[in-house]
Amino acid sequence: QVQLVESGGGLVQAGGSLRLACAASANDFRINAMAWYRQGPGRQSELVASITRGGSTNHADSAKGRFTISGDNAERTVYLQMNSLKPADTAVYYCNAAVVVRTGPVLEEYDYWGQGPQVHVSS
């Protein structure tokens, strides 16, 4: 089974920075894309940023100019650099990986999720 291990969450003051990392134990599988989602108190999960295996990135409007997603295919790791953090960024951040798995003659894509460490930004 693919496992995603996250690190980098914690407490930070407004205006500060954090860097999240997500390492996938999927060396025998192809990862098509990875992404960061977040869910704040009383909120639905939302996409923050995503990156494909080819390096194409996308950032939510709320993250553009402040957050940067990057990845290392060889290390099966994705990062989220978060600068100029605001209290509104407080949430549990979940790493997601879209992994291709072969089941007999069929190739299927499955989503795997990290444990979701919390980011708390104080005013």
Short mmCIF file of N, CA and C in Angstrom, two decimals:
data_model
loop_
_atom_site.label_atom_id
_atom_site.label_comp_id
_atom_site.label_asym_id
_atom_site.label_seq_id
_atom_site.Cartn_x
_atom_site.Cartn_y
_atom_site.Cartn_z
N GLN A 1 0.83 -1.17 0.00
CA GLN A 1 0.00 0.00 0.00
C GLN A 1 0.88 1.24 0.00
N VAL A 2 0.49 2.25 -0.75
CA VAL A 2 1.21 3.51 -0.79
C VAL A 2 0.93 4.28 0.48
N GLN A 3 1.98 4.86 1.05
CA GLN A 3 1.84 5.70 2.23
C GLN A 3 2.47 7.05 1.97
N LEU A 4 1.82 8.09 2.48
CA LEU A 4 2.32 9.46 2.37
C LEU A 4 2.66 9.96 3.76
N VAL A 5 3.89 10.41 3.93
CA VAL A 5 4.36 10.91 5.21
C VAL A 5 4.63 12.39 5.08
N GLU A 6 3.92 13.18 5.89
CA GLU A 6 4.03 14.63 5.84
C GLU A 6 4.87 15.16 7.00
N SER A 7 5.48 16.30 6.77
CA SER A 7 6.23 16.98 7.81
C SER A 7 6.19 18.47 7.54
N GLY A 8 6.48 19.26 8.56
CA GLY A 8 6.59 20.70 8.39
C GLY A 8 5.47 21.53 8.96
N GLY A 9 4.42 20.90 9.45
CA GLY A 9 3.34 21.65 10.06
C GLY A 9 3.75 22.21 11.40
N GLY A 10 2.94 23.12 11.91
CA GLY A 10 3.24 23.70 13.21
C GLY A 10 2.59 25.04 13.41
N LEU A 11 3.13 25.78 14.36
CA LEU A 11 2.62 27.09 14.72
C LEU A 11 3.52 28.17 14.15
N VAL A 12 2.90 29.24 13.68
CA VAL A 12 3.66 30.35 13.12
C VAL A 12 2.85 31.63 13.28
N GLN A 13 3.54 32.74 13.41
CA GLN A 13 2.87 34.03 13.48
C GLN A 13 2.53 34.54 12.09
N ALA A 14 1.53 35.39 12.02
CA ALA A 14 1.16 35.99 10.75
C ALA A 14 2.36 36.67 10.12
N GLY A 15 2.51 36.47 8.82
CA GLY A 15 3.65 37.01 8.10
C GLY A 15 4.82 36.06 8.03
N GLY A 16 4.78 34.99 8.77
CA GLY A 16 5.85 34.02 8.78
C GLY A 16 5.75 33.01 7.66
N SER A 17 6.65 32.03 7.70
CA SER A 17 6.72 31.03 6.64
C SER A 17 6.81 29.63 7.21
N LEU A 18 6.31 28.68 6.44
CA LEU A 18 6.45 27.27 6.74
C LEU A 18 6.67 26.53 5.43
N ARG A 19 7.35 25.40 5.52
CA ARG A 19 7.54 24.54 4.36
C ARG A 19 7.06 23.14 4.69
N LEU A 20 6.06 22.69 3.96
CA LEU A 20 5.54 21.35 4.13
C LEU A 20 6.21 20.40 3.15
N ALA A 21 6.40 19.17 3.57
CA ALA A 21 6.95 18.15 2.70
C ALA A 21 6.10 16.90 2.80
N CYS A 22 5.99 16.19 1.70
CA CYS A 22 5.23 14.95 1.64
C CYS A 22 6.03 13.93 0.85
N ALA A 23 6.40 12.86 1.50
CA ALA A 23 7.17 11.80 0.87
C ALA A 23 6.30 10.58 0.66
N ALA A 24 6.30 10.07 -0.55
CA ALA A 24 5.48 8.92 -0.91
C ALA A 24 6.31 7.65 -0.97
N SER A 25 5.86 6.63 -0.28
CA SER A 25 6.50 5.31 -0.35
C SER A 25 5.86 4.53 -1.50
N ALA A 26 6.18 4.98 -2.70
CA ALA A 26 5.57 4.40 -3.90
C ALA A 26 6.63 4.19 -4.98
N ASN A 27 7.76 3.67 -4.60
CA ASN A 27 8.86 3.51 -5.54
C ASN A 27 8.55 2.55 -6.68
N ASP A 28 7.62 1.64 -6.46
CA ASP A 28 7.27 0.65 -7.48
C ASP A 28 6.06 1.06 -8.29
N PHE A 29 5.59 2.28 -8.10
CA PHE A 29 4.40 2.76 -8.79
C PHE A 29 4.67 4.10 -9.45
N ARG A 30 3.85 4.41 -10.44
CA ARG A 30 3.94 5.69 -11.13
C ARG A 30 2.99 6.69 -10.48
N ILE A 31 3.52 7.82 -10.06
CA ILE A 31 2.72 8.89 -9.50
C ILE A 31 2.44 9.90 -10.60
N ASN A 32 1.18 10.05 -10.96
CA ASN A 32 0.81 10.98 -12.03
C ASN A 32 0.78 12.42 -11.56
N ALA A 33 0.36 12.63 -10.32
CA ALA A 33 0.25 13.99 -9.81
C ALA A 33 0.22 13.96 -8.29
N MET A 34 0.61 15.07 -7.70
CA MET A 34 0.49 15.24 -6.27
C MET A 34 -0.07 16.63 -6.00
N ALA A 35 -0.69 16.78 -4.85
CA ALA A 35 -1.36 18.03 -4.54
C ALA A 35 -1.45 18.23 -3.05
N TRP A 36 -1.71 19.47 -2.69
CA TRP A 36 -1.99 19.83 -1.31
C TRP A 36 -3.42 20.34 -1.20
N TYR A 37 -4.15 19.78 -0.27
CA TYR A 37 -5.48 20.24 0.08
C TYR A 37 -5.46 20.73 1.52
N ARG A 38 -6.42 21.55 1.87
CA ARG A 38 -6.53 21.97 3.25
C ARG A 38 -7.99 22.05 3.67
N GLN A 39 -8.20 21.88 4.95
CA GLN A 39 -9.54 21.96 5.51
C GLN A 39 -9.47 22.73 6.82
N GLY A 40 -10.04 23.92 6.82
CA GLY A 40 -10.09 24.73 8.03
C GLY A 40 -11.29 24.38 8.87
N PRO A 41 -11.37 24.94 10.06
CA PRO A 41 -12.50 24.67 10.96
C PRO A 41 -13.83 25.01 10.30
N GLY A 42 -14.73 24.05 10.24
CA GLY A 42 -16.04 24.26 9.66
C GLY A 42 -16.05 24.46 8.17
N ARG A 43 -14.98 24.13 7.51
CA ARG A 43 -14.87 24.32 6.06
C ARG A 43 -14.75 23.00 5.32
N GLN A 44 -15.15 23.05 4.06
CA GLN A 44 -14.95 21.91 3.18
C GLN A 44 -13.50 21.91 2.70
N SER A 45 -13.00 20.73 2.42
CA SER A 45 -11.65 20.61 1.90
C SER A 45 -11.52 21.37 0.58
N GLU A 46 -10.41 22.07 0.40
CA GLU A 46 -10.17 22.82 -0.82
C GLU A 46 -8.77 22.55 -1.35
N LEU A 47 -8.65 22.61 -2.65
CA LEU A 47 -7.36 22.41 -3.29
C LEU A 47 -6.52 23.67 -3.14
N VAL A 48 -5.29 23.50 -2.68
CA VAL A 48 -4.36 24.62 -2.53
C VAL A 48 -3.44 24.72 -3.74
N ALA A 49 -2.83 23.61 -4.11
CA ALA A 49 -1.89 23.59 -5.23
C ALA A 49 -1.69 22.17 -5.70
N SER A 50 -1.33 22.01 -6.95
CA SER A 50 -1.09 20.69 -7.51
C SER A 50 0.09 20.73 -8.47
N ILE A 51 0.67 19.57 -8.69
CA ILE A 51 1.79 19.44 -9.62
C ILE A 51 1.71 18.09 -10.29
N THR A 52 1.94 18.06 -11.59
CA THR A 52 1.93 16.81 -12.34
C THR A 52 3.32 16.23 -12.40
N ARG A 53 3.41 14.97 -12.85
CA ARG A 53 4.70 14.33 -13.01
C ARG A 53 5.58 15.11 -13.99
N GLY A 54 4.96 15.74 -14.98
CA GLY A 54 5.69 16.52 -15.95
C GLY A 54 6.11 17.89 -15.46
N GLY A 55 5.68 18.29 -14.26
CA GLY A 55 6.11 19.55 -13.69
C GLY A 55 5.14 20.70 -13.82
N SER A 56 3.99 20.46 -14.42
CA SER A 56 2.99 21.51 -14.54
C SER A 56 2.36 21.78 -13.18
N THR A 57 2.28 23.04 -12.78
CA THR A 57 1.76 23.40 -11.47
C THR A 57 0.53 24.27 -11.58
N ASN A 58 -0.27 24.24 -10.54
CA ASN A 58 -1.44 25.07 -10.46
C ASN A 58 -1.63 25.47 -9.00
N HIS A 59 -1.99 26.73 -8.79
CA HIS A 59 -2.20 27.24 -7.44
C HIS A 59 -3.56 27.90 -7.34
N ALA A 60 -4.22 27.70 -6.22
CA ALA A 60 -5.48 28.37 -5.97
C ALA A 60 -5.26 29.88 -5.88
N ASP A 61 -6.31 30.64 -6.17
CA ASP A 61 -6.19 32.09 -6.12
C ASP A 61 -5.72 32.58 -4.75
N SER A 62 -6.18 31.92 -3.71
CA SER A 62 -5.80 32.32 -2.36
C SER A 62 -4.33 32.05 -2.06
N ALA A 63 -3.70 31.22 -2.88
CA ALA A 63 -2.31 30.85 -2.65
C ALA A 63 -1.33 31.51 -3.60
N LYS A 64 -1.82 32.00 -4.72
CA LYS A 64 -0.94 32.60 -5.72
C LYS A 64 -0.17 33.78 -5.14
N GLY A 65 1.12 33.81 -5.42
CA GLY A 65 1.97 34.88 -4.94
C GLY A 65 2.51 34.65 -3.55
N ARG A 66 1.97 33.68 -2.83
CA ARG A 66 2.43 33.39 -1.47
C ARG A 66 2.92 31.95 -1.31
N PHE A 67 2.23 31.01 -1.94
CA PHE A 67 2.58 29.60 -1.83
C PHE A 67 3.20 29.11 -3.13
N THR A 68 4.13 28.18 -3.02
CA THR A 68 4.74 27.58 -4.19
C THR A 68 4.86 26.07 -4.00
N ILE A 69 4.30 25.32 -4.93
CA ILE A 69 4.42 23.88 -4.88
C ILE A 69 5.58 23.45 -5.78
N SER A 70 6.31 22.46 -5.35
CA SER A 70 7.41 21.92 -6.14
C SER A 70 7.52 20.43 -5.85
N GLY A 71 8.20 19.72 -6.71
CA GLY A 71 8.31 18.29 -6.53
C GLY A 71 9.63 17.73 -6.99
N ASP A 72 9.94 16.55 -6.51
CA ASP A 72 11.14 15.82 -6.88
C ASP A 72 10.69 14.42 -7.25
N ASN A 73 10.66 14.14 -8.54
CA ASN A 73 10.18 12.83 -9.00
C ASN A 73 11.05 11.69 -8.49
N ALA A 74 12.36 11.89 -8.48
CA ALA A 74 13.27 10.84 -8.06
C ALA A 74 13.05 10.47 -6.59
N GLU A 75 12.77 11.47 -5.77
CA GLU A 75 12.56 11.23 -4.34
C GLU A 75 11.11 10.99 -3.99
N ARG A 76 10.22 11.08 -4.97
CA ARG A 76 8.79 10.90 -4.73
C ARG A 76 8.30 11.84 -3.63
N THR A 77 8.73 13.08 -3.70
CA THR A 77 8.44 14.05 -2.67
C THR A 77 7.90 15.34 -3.27
N VAL A 78 6.91 15.90 -2.61
CA VAL A 78 6.36 17.19 -3.01
C VAL A 78 6.47 18.15 -1.83
N TYR A 79 6.67 19.42 -2.15
CA TYR A 79 6.84 20.45 -1.13
C TYR A 79 5.82 21.56 -1.33
N LEU A 80 5.50 22.23 -0.26
CA LEU A 80 4.69 23.43 -0.33
C LEU A 80 5.36 24.50 0.52
N GLN A 81 5.95 25.48 -0.16
CA GLN A 81 6.55 26.62 0.52
C GLN A 81 5.47 27.67 0.74
N MET A 82 5.23 28.02 1.99
CA MET A 82 4.18 28.95 2.34
C MET A 82 4.80 30.19 2.97
N ASN A 83 4.65 31.32 2.31
CA ASN A 83 5.16 32.58 2.80
C ASN A 83 4.01 33.54 3.08
N SER A 84 4.29 34.57 3.83
CA SER A 84 3.30 35.59 4.16
C SER A 84 2.01 34.97 4.68
N LEU A 85 2.15 34.07 5.61
CA LEU A 85 1.00 33.34 6.13
C LEU A 85 0.03 34.26 6.86
N LYS A 86 -1.24 33.94 6.71
CA LYS A 86 -2.32 34.69 7.34
C LYS A 86 -3.11 33.78 8.26
N PRO A 87 -3.81 34.35 9.24
CA PRO A 87 -4.66 33.52 10.09
C PRO A 87 -5.66 32.69 9.29
N ALA A 88 -6.11 33.19 8.15
CA ALA A 88 -7.04 32.45 7.31
C ALA A 88 -6.43 31.19 6.72
N ASP A 89 -5.10 31.07 6.76
CA ASP A 89 -4.43 29.88 6.27
C ASP A 89 -4.45 28.74 7.28
N THR A 90 -4.92 29.02 8.47
CA THR A 90 -5.00 27.99 9.50
C THR A 90 -5.89 26.84 9.04
N ALA A 91 -5.35 25.65 9.03
CA ALA A 91 -6.08 24.49 8.53
C ALA A 91 -5.24 23.24 8.74
N VAL A 92 -5.87 22.10 8.51
CA VAL A 92 -5.15 20.85 8.39
C VAL A 92 -4.82 20.69 6.91
N TYR A 93 -3.56 20.49 6.62
CA TYR A 93 -3.10 20.38 5.24
C TYR A 93 -2.85 18.91 4.89
N TYR A 94 -3.50 18.46 3.83
CA TYR A 94 -3.42 17.07 3.41
C TYR A 94 -2.66 16.94 2.10
N CYS A 95 -1.71 16.05 2.07
CA CYS A 95 -1.01 15.71 0.85
C CYS A 95 -1.79 14.63 0.11
N ASN A 96 -1.89 14.78 -1.20
CA ASN A 96 -2.59 13.82 -2.04
C ASN A 96 -1.68 13.35 -3.16
N ALA A 97 -1.77 12.07 -3.48
CA ALA A 97 -1.02 11.53 -4.60
C ALA A 97 -1.93 10.67 -5.45
N ALA A 98 -1.89 10.90 -6.76
CA ALA A 98 -2.61 10.08 -7.72
C ALA A 98 -1.63 9.05 -8.25
N VAL A 99 -1.88 7.79 -7.92
CA VAL A 99 -0.94 6.72 -8.19
C VAL A 99 -1.54 5.72 -9.17
N VAL A 100 -0.77 5.34 -10.16
CA VAL A 100 -1.21 4.34 -11.13
C VAL A 100 -0.86 2.95 -10.60
N VAL A 101 -1.85 2.09 -10.56
CA VAL A 101 -1.69 0.73 -10.08
C VAL A 101 -2.19 -0.24 -11.14
N ARG A 102 -1.42 -1.28 -11.38
CA ARG A 102 -1.84 -2.30 -12.33
C ARG A 102 -2.52 -3.44 -11.58
N THR A 103 -3.75 -3.70 -11.94
CA THR A 103 -4.51 -4.81 -11.39
C THR A 103 -4.80 -5.78 -12.52
N GLY A 104 -4.00 -6.82 -12.60
CA GLY A 104 -4.10 -7.73 -13.73
C GLY A 104 -3.78 -6.99 -15.01
N PRO A 105 -4.68 -7.06 -16.01
CA PRO A 105 -4.43 -6.36 -17.27
C PRO A 105 -4.86 -4.89 -17.26
N VAL A 106 -5.38 -4.41 -16.15
CA VAL A 106 -5.99 -3.08 -16.09
C VAL A 106 -5.11 -2.12 -15.30
N LEU A 107 -4.92 -0.92 -15.86
CA LEU A 107 -4.25 0.16 -15.15
C LEU A 107 -5.31 1.08 -14.54
N GLU A 108 -5.18 1.34 -13.26
CA GLU A 108 -6.12 2.20 -12.56
C GLU A 108 -5.37 3.25 -11.76
N GLU A 109 -6.01 4.40 -11.58
CA GLU A 109 -5.44 5.48 -10.79
C GLU A 109 -6.19 5.59 -9.48
N TYR A 110 -5.44 5.61 -8.40
CA TYR A 110 -6.00 5.74 -7.06
C TYR A 110 -5.43 6.95 -6.36
N ASP A 111 -6.24 7.52 -5.48
CA ASP A 111 -5.81 8.64 -4.67
C ASP A 111 -5.40 8.16 -3.28
N TYR A 112 -4.25 8.65 -2.82
CA TYR A 112 -3.78 8.36 -1.48
C TYR A 112 -3.58 9.67 -0.74
N TRP A 113 -3.79 9.62 0.57
CA TRP A 113 -3.78 10.83 1.38
C TRP A 113 -2.81 10.72 2.54
N GLY A 114 -2.18 11.84 2.86
CA GLY A 114 -1.32 11.91 4.02
C GLY A 114 -2.13 12.09 5.29
N GLN A 115 -1.44 12.15 6.40
CA GLN A 115 -2.10 12.19 7.70
C GLN A 115 -2.64 13.57 8.06
N GLY A 116 -2.22 14.60 7.37
CA GLY A 116 -2.77 15.94 7.55
C GLY A 116 -2.34 16.67 8.79
N PRO A 117 -1.07 17.02 8.93
CA PRO A 117 -0.66 17.83 10.08
C PRO A 117 -1.27 19.22 10.02
N GLN A 118 -1.45 19.83 11.17
CA GLN A 118 -2.11 21.12 11.25
C GLN A 118 -1.13 22.27 11.10
N VAL A 119 -1.59 23.30 10.41
CA VAL A 119 -0.89 24.57 10.34
C VAL A 119 -1.75 25.59 11.07
N HIS A 120 -1.18 26.25 12.07
CA HIS A 120 -1.91 27.26 12.82
C HIS A 120 -1.16 28.58 12.73
N VAL A 121 -1.84 29.59 12.23
CA VAL A 121 -1.25 30.91 12.06
C VAL A 121 -1.92 31.86 13.03
N SER A 122 -1.15 32.42 13.94
CA SER A 122 -1.68 33.34 14.92
C SER A 122 -1.54 34.78 14.43
N SER A 123 -2.43 35.65 14.91
CA SER A 123 -2.41 37.04 14.51
C SER A 123 -1.39 37.83 15.30
#
